[in-house]
Tab-separated table of C-alpha atoms and ligand atoms in Angstrom:
chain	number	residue	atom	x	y	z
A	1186	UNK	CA	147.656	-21.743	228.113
A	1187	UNK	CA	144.181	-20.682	226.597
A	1188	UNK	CA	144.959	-18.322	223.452
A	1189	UNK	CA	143.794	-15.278	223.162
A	1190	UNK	CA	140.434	-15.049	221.520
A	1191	UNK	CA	139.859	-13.341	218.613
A	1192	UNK	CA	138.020	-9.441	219.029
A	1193	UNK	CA	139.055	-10.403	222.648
A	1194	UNK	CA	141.356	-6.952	223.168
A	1195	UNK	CA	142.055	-4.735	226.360
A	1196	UNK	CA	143.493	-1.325	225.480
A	1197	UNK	CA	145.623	-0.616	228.834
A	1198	UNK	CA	146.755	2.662	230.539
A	1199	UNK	CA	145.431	5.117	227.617
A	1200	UNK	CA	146.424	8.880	228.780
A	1201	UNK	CA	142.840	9.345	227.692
A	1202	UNK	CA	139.841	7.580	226.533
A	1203	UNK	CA	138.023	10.157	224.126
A	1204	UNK	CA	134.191	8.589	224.864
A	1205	UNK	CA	132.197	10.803	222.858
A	1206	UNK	CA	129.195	9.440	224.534
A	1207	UNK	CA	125.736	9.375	223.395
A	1208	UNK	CA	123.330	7.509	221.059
A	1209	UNK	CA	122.290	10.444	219.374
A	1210	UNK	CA	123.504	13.302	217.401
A	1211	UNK	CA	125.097	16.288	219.748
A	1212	UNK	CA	123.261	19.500	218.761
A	1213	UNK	CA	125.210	23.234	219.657
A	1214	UNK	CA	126.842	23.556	222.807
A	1215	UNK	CA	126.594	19.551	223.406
A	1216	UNK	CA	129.177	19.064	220.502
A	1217	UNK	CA	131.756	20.063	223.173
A	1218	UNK	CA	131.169	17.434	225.473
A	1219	UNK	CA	134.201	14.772	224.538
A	1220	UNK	CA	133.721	12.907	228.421
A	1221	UNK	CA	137.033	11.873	228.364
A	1222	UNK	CA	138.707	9.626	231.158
A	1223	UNK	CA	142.250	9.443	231.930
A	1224	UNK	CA	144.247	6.804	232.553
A	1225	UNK	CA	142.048	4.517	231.365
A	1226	UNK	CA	140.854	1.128	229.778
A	1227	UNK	CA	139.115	0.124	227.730
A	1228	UNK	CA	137.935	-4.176	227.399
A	1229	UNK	CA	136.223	-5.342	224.173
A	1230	UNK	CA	134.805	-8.487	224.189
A	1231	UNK	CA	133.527	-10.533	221.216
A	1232	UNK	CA	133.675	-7.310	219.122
A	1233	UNK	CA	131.813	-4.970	221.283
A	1234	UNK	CA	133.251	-2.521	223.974
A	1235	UNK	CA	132.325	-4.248	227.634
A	1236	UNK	CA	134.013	-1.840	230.039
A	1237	UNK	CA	135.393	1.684	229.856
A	1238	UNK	CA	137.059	3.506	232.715
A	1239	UNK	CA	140.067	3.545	234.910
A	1240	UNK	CA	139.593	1.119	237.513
A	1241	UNK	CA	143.249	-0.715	237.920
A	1242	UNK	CA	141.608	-4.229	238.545
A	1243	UNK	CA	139.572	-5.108	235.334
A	1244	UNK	CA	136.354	-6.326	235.655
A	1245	UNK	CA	136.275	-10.300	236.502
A	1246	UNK	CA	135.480	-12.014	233.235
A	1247	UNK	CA	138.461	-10.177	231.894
A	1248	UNK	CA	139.817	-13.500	231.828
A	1249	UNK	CA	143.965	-12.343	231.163
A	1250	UNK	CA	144.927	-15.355	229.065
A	1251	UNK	CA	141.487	-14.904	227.123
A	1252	UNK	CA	141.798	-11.124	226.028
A	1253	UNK	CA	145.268	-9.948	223.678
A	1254	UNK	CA	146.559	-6.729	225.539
A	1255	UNK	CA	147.639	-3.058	223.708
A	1256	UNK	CA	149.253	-0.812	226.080
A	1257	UNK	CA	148.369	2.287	225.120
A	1258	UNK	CA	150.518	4.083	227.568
A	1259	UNK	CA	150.952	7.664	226.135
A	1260	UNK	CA	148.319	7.571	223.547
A	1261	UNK	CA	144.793	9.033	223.157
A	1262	UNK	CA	142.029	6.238	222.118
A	1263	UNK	CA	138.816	7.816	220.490
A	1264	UNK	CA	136.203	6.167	218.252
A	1265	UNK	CA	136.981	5.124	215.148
A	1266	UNK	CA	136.061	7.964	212.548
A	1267	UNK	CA	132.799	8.054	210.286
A	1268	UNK	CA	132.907	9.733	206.524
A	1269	UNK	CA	129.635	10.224	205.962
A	1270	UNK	CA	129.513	11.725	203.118
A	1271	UNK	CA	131.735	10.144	200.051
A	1272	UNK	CA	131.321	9.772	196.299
A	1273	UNK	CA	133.653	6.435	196.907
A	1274	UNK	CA	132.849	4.625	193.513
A	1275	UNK	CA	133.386	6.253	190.125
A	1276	UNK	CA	135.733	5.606	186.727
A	1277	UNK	CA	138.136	7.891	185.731
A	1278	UNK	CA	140.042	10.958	186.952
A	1279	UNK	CA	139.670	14.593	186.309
A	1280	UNK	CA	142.984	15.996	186.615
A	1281	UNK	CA	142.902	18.457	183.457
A	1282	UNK	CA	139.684	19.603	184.899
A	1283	UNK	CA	142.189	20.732	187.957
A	1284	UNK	CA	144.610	22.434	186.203
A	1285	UNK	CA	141.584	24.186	184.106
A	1286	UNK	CA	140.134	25.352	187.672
A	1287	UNK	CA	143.345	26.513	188.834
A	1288	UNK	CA	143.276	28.799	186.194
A	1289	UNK	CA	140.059	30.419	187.008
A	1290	UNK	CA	137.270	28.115	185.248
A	1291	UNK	CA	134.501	27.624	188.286
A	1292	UNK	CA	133.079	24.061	188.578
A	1293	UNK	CA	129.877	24.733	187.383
A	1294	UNK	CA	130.816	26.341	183.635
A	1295	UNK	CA	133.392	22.920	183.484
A	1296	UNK	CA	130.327	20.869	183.884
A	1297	UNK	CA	128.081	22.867	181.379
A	1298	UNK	CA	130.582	22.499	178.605
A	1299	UNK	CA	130.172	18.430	179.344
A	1300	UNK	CA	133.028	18.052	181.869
A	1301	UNK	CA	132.389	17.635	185.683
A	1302	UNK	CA	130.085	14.676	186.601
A	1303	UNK	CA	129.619	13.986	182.805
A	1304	UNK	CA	133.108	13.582	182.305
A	1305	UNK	CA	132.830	10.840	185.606
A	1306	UNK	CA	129.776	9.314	184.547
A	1307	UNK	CA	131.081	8.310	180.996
A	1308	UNK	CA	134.403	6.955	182.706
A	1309	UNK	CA	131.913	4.989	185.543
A	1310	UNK	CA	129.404	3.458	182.391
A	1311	UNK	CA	132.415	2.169	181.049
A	1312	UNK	CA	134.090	0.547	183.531
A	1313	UNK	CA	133.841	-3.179	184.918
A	1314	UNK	CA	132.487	-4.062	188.032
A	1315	UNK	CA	136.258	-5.472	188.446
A	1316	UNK	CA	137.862	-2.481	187.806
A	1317	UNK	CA	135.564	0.007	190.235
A	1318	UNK	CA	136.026	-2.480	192.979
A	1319	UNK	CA	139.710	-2.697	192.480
A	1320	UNK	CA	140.037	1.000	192.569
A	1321	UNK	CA	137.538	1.597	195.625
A	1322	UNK	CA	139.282	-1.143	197.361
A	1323	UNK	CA	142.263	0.758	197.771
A	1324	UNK	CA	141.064	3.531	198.280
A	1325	UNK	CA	139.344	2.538	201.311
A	1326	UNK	CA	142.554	0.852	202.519
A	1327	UNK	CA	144.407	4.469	202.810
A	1328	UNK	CA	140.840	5.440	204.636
A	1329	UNK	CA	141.140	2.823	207.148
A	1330	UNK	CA	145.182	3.801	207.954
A	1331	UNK	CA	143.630	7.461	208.460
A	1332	UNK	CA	141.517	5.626	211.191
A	1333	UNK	CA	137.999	5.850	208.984
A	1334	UNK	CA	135.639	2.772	210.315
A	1335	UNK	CA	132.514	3.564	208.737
A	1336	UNK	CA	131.820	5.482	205.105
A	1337	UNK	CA	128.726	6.411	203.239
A	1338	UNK	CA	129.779	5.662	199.818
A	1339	UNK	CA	127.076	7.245	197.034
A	1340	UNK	CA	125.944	5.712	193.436
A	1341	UNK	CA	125.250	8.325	191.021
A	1342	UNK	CA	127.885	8.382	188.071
A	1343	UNK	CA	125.760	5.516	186.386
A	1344	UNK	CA	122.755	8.140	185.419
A	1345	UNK	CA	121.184	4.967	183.744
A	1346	UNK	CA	120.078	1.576	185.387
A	1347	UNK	CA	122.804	-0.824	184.972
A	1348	UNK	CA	125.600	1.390	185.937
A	1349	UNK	CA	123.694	2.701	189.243
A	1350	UNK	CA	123.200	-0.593	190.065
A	1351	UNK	CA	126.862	-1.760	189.321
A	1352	UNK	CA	128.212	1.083	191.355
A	1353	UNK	CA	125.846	0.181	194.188
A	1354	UNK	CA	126.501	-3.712	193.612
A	1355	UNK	CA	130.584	-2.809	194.270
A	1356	UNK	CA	129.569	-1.363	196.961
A	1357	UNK	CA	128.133	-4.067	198.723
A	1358	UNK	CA	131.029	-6.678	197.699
A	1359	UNK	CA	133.111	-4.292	199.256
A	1360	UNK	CA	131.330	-4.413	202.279
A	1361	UNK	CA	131.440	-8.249	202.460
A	1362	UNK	CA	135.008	-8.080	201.430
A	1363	UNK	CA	136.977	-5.597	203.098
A	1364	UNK	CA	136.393	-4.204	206.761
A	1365	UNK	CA	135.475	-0.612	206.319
A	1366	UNK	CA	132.087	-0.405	206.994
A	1367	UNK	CA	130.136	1.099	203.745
A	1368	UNK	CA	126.560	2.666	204.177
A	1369	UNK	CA	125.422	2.418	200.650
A	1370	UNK	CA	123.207	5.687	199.461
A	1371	UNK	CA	121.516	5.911	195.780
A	1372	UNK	CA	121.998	9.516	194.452
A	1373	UNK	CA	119.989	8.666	191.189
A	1374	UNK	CA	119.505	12.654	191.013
A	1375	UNK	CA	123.085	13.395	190.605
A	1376	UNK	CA	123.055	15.390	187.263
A	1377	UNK	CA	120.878	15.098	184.186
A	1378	UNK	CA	122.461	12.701	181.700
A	1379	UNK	CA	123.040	13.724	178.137
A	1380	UNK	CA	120.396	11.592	176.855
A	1381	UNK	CA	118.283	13.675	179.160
A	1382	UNK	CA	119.409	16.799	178.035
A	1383	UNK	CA	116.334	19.399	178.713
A	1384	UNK	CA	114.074	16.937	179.992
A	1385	UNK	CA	114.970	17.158	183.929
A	1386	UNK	CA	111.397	16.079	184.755
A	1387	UNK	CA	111.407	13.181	182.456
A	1388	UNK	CA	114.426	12.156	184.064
A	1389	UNK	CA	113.524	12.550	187.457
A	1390	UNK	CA	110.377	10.498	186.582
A	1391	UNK	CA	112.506	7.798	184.849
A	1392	UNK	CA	114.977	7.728	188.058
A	1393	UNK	CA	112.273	7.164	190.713
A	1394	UNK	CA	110.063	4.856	188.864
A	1395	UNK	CA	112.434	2.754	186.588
A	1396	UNK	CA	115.694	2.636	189.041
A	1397	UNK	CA	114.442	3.635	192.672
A	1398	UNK	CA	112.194	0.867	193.389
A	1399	UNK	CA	114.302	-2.009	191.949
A	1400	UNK	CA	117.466	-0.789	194.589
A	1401	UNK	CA	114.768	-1.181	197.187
A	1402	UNK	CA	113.784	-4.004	196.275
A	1403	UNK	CA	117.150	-5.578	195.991
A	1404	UNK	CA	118.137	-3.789	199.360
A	1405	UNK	CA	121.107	-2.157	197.563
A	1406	UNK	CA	120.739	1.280	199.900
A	1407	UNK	CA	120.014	3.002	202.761
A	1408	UNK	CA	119.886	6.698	202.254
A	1409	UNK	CA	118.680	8.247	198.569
A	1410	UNK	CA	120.424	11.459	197.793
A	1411	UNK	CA	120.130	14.517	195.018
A	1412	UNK	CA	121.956	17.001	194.309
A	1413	UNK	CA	119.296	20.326	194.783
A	1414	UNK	CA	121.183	23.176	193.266
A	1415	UNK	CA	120.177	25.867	190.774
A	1416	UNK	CA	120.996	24.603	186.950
A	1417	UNK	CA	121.290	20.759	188.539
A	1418	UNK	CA	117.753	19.695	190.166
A	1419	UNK	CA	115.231	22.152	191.334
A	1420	UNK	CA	113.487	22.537	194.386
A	1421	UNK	CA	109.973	20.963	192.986
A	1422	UNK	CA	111.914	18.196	191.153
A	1423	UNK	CA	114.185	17.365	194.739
A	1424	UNK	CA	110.894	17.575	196.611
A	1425	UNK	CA	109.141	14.863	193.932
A	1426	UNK	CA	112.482	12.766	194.567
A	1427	UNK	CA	112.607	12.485	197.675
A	1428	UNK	CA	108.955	12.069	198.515
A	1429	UNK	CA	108.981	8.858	196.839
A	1430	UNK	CA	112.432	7.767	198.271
A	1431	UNK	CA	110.524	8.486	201.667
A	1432	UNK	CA	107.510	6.229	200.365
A	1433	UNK	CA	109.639	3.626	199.547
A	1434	UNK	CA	111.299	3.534	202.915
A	1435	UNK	CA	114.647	4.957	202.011
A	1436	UNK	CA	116.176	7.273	204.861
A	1437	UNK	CA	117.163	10.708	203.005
A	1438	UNK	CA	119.939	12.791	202.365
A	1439	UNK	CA	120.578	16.174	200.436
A	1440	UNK	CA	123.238	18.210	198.775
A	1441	UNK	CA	121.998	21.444	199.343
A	1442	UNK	CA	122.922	25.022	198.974
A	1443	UNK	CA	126.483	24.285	198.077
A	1444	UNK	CA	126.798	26.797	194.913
A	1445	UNK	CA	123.978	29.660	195.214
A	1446	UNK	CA	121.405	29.982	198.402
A	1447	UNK	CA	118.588	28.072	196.872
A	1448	UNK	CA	116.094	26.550	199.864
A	1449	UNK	CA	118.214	23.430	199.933
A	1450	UNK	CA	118.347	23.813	203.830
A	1451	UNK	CA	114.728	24.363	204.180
A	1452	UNK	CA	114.164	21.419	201.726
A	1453	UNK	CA	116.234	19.604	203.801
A	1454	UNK	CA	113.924	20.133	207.161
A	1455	UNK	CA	110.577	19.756	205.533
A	1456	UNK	CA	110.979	16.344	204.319
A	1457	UNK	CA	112.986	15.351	207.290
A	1458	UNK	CA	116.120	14.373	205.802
A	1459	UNK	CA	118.395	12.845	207.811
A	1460	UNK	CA	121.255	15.185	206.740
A	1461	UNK	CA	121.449	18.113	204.372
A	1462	UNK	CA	125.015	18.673	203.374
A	1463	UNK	CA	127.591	21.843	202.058
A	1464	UNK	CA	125.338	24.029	203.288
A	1465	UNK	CA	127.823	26.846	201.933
A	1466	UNK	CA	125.186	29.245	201.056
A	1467	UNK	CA	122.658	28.087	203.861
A	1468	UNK	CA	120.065	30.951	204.815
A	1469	UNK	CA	119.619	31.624	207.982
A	1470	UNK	CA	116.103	30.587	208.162
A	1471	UNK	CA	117.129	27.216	206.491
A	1472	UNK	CA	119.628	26.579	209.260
A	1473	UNK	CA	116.765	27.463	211.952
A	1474	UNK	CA	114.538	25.070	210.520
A	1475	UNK	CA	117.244	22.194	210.625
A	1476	UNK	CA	117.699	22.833	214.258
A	1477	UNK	CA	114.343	22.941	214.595
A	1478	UNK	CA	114.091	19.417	213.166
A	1479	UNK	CA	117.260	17.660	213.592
A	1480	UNK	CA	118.534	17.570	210.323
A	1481	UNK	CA	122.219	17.059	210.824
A	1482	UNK	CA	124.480	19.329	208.797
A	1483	UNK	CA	126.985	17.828	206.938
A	1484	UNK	CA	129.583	20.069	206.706
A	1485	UNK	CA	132.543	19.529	203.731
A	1486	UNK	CA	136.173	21.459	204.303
A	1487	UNK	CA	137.738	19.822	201.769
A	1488	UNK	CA	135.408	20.901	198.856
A	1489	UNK	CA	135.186	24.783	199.527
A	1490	UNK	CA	139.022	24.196	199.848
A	1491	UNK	CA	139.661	22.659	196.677
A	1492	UNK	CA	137.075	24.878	195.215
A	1493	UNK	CA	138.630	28.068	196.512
A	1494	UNK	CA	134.854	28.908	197.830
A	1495	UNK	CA	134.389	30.324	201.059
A	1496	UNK	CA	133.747	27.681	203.908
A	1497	UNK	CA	130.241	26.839	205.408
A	1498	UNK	CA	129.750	28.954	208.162
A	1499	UNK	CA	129.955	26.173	210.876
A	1500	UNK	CA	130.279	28.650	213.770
A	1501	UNK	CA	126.663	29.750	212.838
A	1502	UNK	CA	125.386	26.607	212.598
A	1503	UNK	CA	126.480	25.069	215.599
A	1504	UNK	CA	125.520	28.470	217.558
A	1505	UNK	CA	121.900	28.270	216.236
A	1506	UNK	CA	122.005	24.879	217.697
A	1507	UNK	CA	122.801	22.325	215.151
A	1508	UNK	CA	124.640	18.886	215.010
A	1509	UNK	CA	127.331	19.094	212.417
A	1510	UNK	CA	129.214	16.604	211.597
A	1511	UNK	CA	132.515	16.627	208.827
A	1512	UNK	CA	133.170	14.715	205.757
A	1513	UNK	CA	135.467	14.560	202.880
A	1514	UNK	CA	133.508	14.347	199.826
A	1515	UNK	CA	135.667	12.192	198.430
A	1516	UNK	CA	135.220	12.303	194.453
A	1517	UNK	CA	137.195	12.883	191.348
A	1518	UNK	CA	135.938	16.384	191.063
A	1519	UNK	CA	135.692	19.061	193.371
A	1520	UNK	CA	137.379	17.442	196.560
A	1521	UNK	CA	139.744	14.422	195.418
A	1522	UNK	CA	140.488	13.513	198.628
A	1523	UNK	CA	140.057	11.039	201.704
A	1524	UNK	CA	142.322	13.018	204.141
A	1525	UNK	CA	140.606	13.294	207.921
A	1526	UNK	CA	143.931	14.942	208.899
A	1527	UNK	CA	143.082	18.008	206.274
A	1528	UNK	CA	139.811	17.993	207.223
A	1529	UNK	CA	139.992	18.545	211.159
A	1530	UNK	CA	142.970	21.340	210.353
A	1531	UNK	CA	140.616	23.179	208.025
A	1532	UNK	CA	137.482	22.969	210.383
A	1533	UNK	CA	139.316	24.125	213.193
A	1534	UNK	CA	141.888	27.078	211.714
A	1535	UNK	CA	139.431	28.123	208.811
A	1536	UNK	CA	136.015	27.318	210.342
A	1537	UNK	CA	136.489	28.031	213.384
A	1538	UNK	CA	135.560	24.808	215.099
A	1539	UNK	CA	136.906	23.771	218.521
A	1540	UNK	CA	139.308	20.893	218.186
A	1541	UNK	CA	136.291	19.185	220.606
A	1542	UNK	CA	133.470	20.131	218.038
A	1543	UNK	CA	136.056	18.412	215.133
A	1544	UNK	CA	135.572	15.520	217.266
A	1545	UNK	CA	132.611	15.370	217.447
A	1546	UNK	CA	131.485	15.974	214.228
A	1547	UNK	CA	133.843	13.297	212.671
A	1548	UNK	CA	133.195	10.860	215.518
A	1549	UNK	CA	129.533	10.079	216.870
A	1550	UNK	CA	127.751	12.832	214.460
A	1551	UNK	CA	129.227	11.382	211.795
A	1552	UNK	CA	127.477	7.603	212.937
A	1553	UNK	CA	124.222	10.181	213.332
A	1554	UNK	CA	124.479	11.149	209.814
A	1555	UNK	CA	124.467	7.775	208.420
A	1556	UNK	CA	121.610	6.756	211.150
A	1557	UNK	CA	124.070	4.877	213.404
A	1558	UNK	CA	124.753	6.724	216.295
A	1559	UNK	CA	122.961	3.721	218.004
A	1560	UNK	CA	125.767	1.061	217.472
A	1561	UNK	CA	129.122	3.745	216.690
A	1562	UNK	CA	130.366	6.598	217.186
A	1563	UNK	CA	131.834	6.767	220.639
A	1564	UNK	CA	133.311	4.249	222.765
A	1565	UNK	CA	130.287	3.394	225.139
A	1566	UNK	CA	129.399	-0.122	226.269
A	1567	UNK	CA	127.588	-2.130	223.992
A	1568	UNK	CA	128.685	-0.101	221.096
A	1569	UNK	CA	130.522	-2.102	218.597
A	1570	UNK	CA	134.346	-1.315	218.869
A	1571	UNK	CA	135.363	0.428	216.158
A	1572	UNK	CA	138.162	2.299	217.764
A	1573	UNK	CA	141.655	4.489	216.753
A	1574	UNK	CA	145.013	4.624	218.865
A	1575	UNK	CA	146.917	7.923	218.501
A	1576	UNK	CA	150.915	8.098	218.322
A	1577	UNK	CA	150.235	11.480	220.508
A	1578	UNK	CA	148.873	11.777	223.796
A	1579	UNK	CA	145.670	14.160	223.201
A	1580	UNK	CA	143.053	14.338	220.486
A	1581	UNK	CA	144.231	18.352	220.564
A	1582	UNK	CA	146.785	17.053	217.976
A	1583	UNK	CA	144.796	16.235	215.623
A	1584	UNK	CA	144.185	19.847	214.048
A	1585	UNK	CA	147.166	20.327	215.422
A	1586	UNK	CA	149.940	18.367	213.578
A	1587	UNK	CA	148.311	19.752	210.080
A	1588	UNK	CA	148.194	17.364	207.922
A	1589	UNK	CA	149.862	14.255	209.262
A	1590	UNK	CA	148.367	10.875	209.801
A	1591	UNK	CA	148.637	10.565	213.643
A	1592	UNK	CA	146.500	7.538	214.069
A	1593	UNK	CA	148.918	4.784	215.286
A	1594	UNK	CA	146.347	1.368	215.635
A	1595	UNK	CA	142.755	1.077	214.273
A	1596	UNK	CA	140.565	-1.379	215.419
A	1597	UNK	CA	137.522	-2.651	213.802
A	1598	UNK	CA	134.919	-4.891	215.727
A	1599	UNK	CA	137.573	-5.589	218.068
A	1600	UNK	CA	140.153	-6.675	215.371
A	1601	UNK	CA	143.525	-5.019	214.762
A	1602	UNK	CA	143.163	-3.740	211.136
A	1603	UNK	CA	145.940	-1.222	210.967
A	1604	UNK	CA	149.234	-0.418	212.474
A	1605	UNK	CA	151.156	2.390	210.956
A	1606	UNK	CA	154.626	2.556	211.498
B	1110	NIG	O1	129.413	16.740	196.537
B	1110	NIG	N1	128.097	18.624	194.241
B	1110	NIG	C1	127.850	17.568	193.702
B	1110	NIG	N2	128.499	16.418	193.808
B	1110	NIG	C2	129.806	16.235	194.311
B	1110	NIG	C3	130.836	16.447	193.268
B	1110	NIG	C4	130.827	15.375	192.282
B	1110	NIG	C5	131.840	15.549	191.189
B	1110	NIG	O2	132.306	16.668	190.907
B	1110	NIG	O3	132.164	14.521	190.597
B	1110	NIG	C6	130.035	17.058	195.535
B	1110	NIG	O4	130.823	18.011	195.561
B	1111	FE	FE1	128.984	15.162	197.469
């Protein structure tokens, strides 16, 4: 008998295929469009998705010996989830800093007094490449059981050359390693280091001239990122940044408007990044202007949650026609955690998302937001199959069953890379 070839895999009898078709980001109204087929099938051959739909007799080079079978008879299959927006690599943990918040310190005053990111970026100087890639490693493991396929992972604890690079060098071992996909982003412009105390604009000049090129050059990113906010980087000094990340060829990303409303969103549309994200304090016009230009918004549950802050105002920004799409944040500070589960049941019961919107926005807006929505993000032919199994029978439980890891099977390129129970 001929053995089944490897990323050779027909998914059988799903109750539905979740598609979430489309190369592109879904703006407003579109983000409710799941196309979904019952019944169906779904073949992947050599790694990429070859047939969707619910024809009973496969298509003929569905060779039966050639192709390993999963009958997923009862299940829901969507696209494999994209983070886009993680602070993967970093030293250290900031559980004091918790507590300290619990009691009513706000993030910002915790980082002002030395804590915060400075806490993180002394922990990230001094730890070995080793010992960051150990930690990440596993980390992306649990992601992967939660059904993640694809993360942005950012630098920026380093706040000095060599440890930028080193956290941007783990990344890419990781990516050759392990088979989460990692879209690597340089936030250079993360905080001001201590050495830079009062000096913002030196540092921002020092950043984009000393580091900036040299990850370029040694193809270490994708996306450049800062973190715009009043007391962090200013709106002249994120302009200056990203300008030259633009000149250099870098695609661009933004924190913006997470704290106070500061033009972050605006920011965000003038220089054409390709996502602005938190977006907490977003004005109105800023939002406009992001439609207007098809900046995605990056929207972040899990932060305003563990921040106690009120949530982005997704309902907005969806009605004034934007694509959204969700992320964790994962980072040691303000959102220590990797959880998709808790971050469709927030977007849906606190943000008022549709469960269809949650979709989309972790699915093939997600792949927009990293500038992939050409090769994942739904489960189209030609697309690469990056694809979850559900133990339930609709993606309506995922909000639903708050909390719990419902994702049975994830595949990766056509590989089985987790089975959960
Ligand atoms: O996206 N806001 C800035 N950066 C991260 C937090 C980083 C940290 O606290 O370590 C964020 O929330
Ligand atoms: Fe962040």
């Amino acid at each position: 008998m001929i053995q089944a070839i490897n990323k050779n895999l027909i998914i059988r009898n799903a109750a539905q295929v979740v598609r979430c078709s489309g190369r592109t980001a879904k703006c407003g109204v579109q983000m409710s469009e799941l196309n979904i087929i019952e019944n169906a099938n779904v073949v992947i051959t050599n790694g990429i998705i070859t047939y969707v739909g619910n024809k009973i007799e496969l298509p003929h080079y569905t060779n039966p010996y050639e192709y390993k079978t999963i009958d997923a008879t009862g299940k829901a299959v969507l696209p494999g989830f994209v983070d886009s927006h993680t602070h993967l690599i970093f030293g250290g943990y900031r559980q004091d800093e918790f507590s300290w918040r619990m009691r009513g310190d706000s993030y910002m005053s915790i980082m002002e007094r030395g804590g915060g990111i400075h806490n993180t970026m002394e922990a990230t100087r001094n730890a070995s490449f080793e010992e960051l890639y150990t930690e990440a490693k596993s980390r992306l493991t649990r992601m992967l059981k939660l059904g993640v396929t694809t993360v942005e992972a950012k630098s920026g604890y380093g706040m000095d050359k060599e440890t930028e690079l080193k956290q941007l060098a783990v990344i890419q071992e990781l990516n050759r390693t392990q088979p989460v996909s990692i879209v690597p982003t340089f936030m250079g412009a993360h905080a001001t280091p201590k050495e830079f105390k009062g000096r913002e604009d030196d540092f921002i000049d020092y950043v984009t001239q000393e580091i900036m090129p040299d990850v370029k050059e040694k193809k270490l990113a994708t996306f450049c990122d800062i973190f715009c906010e009043k007391d962090v980087f200013s709106i002249e000094q994120s302009r200056k940044y990203l300008q030259k990340a633009k000149e250099l060829g870098f695609l661009l990303k933004i924190h913006a408007d997470e704290i106070v409303q500061f033009g972050g969103a605006e920011l965000a549309a003038e220089m054409g990044c390709t996502s602005a994200d938190h977006l907490l304090q977003a004005s109105d016009e800023g939002i406009r202007k992001m439609a207007e230009k098809g900046v995605v918004a990056t929207l972040l549950p899990c932060t305003a949650f563990s921040l106690k802050e009120n949530f982005a105002n997704a309902r907005k920004i969806i009605d004034s026609g934007c694509a959204v799409a969700l992320a964790t944040d994962l980072n040691p500070g303000s959102s220590f955690t990797s959880s998709i589960p808790l971050t469709f049941a927030l977007a849906c019961i606190y943000m008022k998302m549709s469960p269809e919107e949650a979709v989309t926005a972790l699915t093939i807006n997600g792949a927009a937001a990293v500038a992939r929505a050409e090769s994942i993000g739904s489960i189209d032919e030609g697309k690469l199959a990056d694809i979850v199994i559900l133990d339930f029978p609709s993606y309506k439980f995922l909000p639903y069953h708050i909390g719990m890891n419902i994702v049975g099977t994830v595949i990766k390129n056509g590989e089985i890379v987790a089975q959960n129970g």
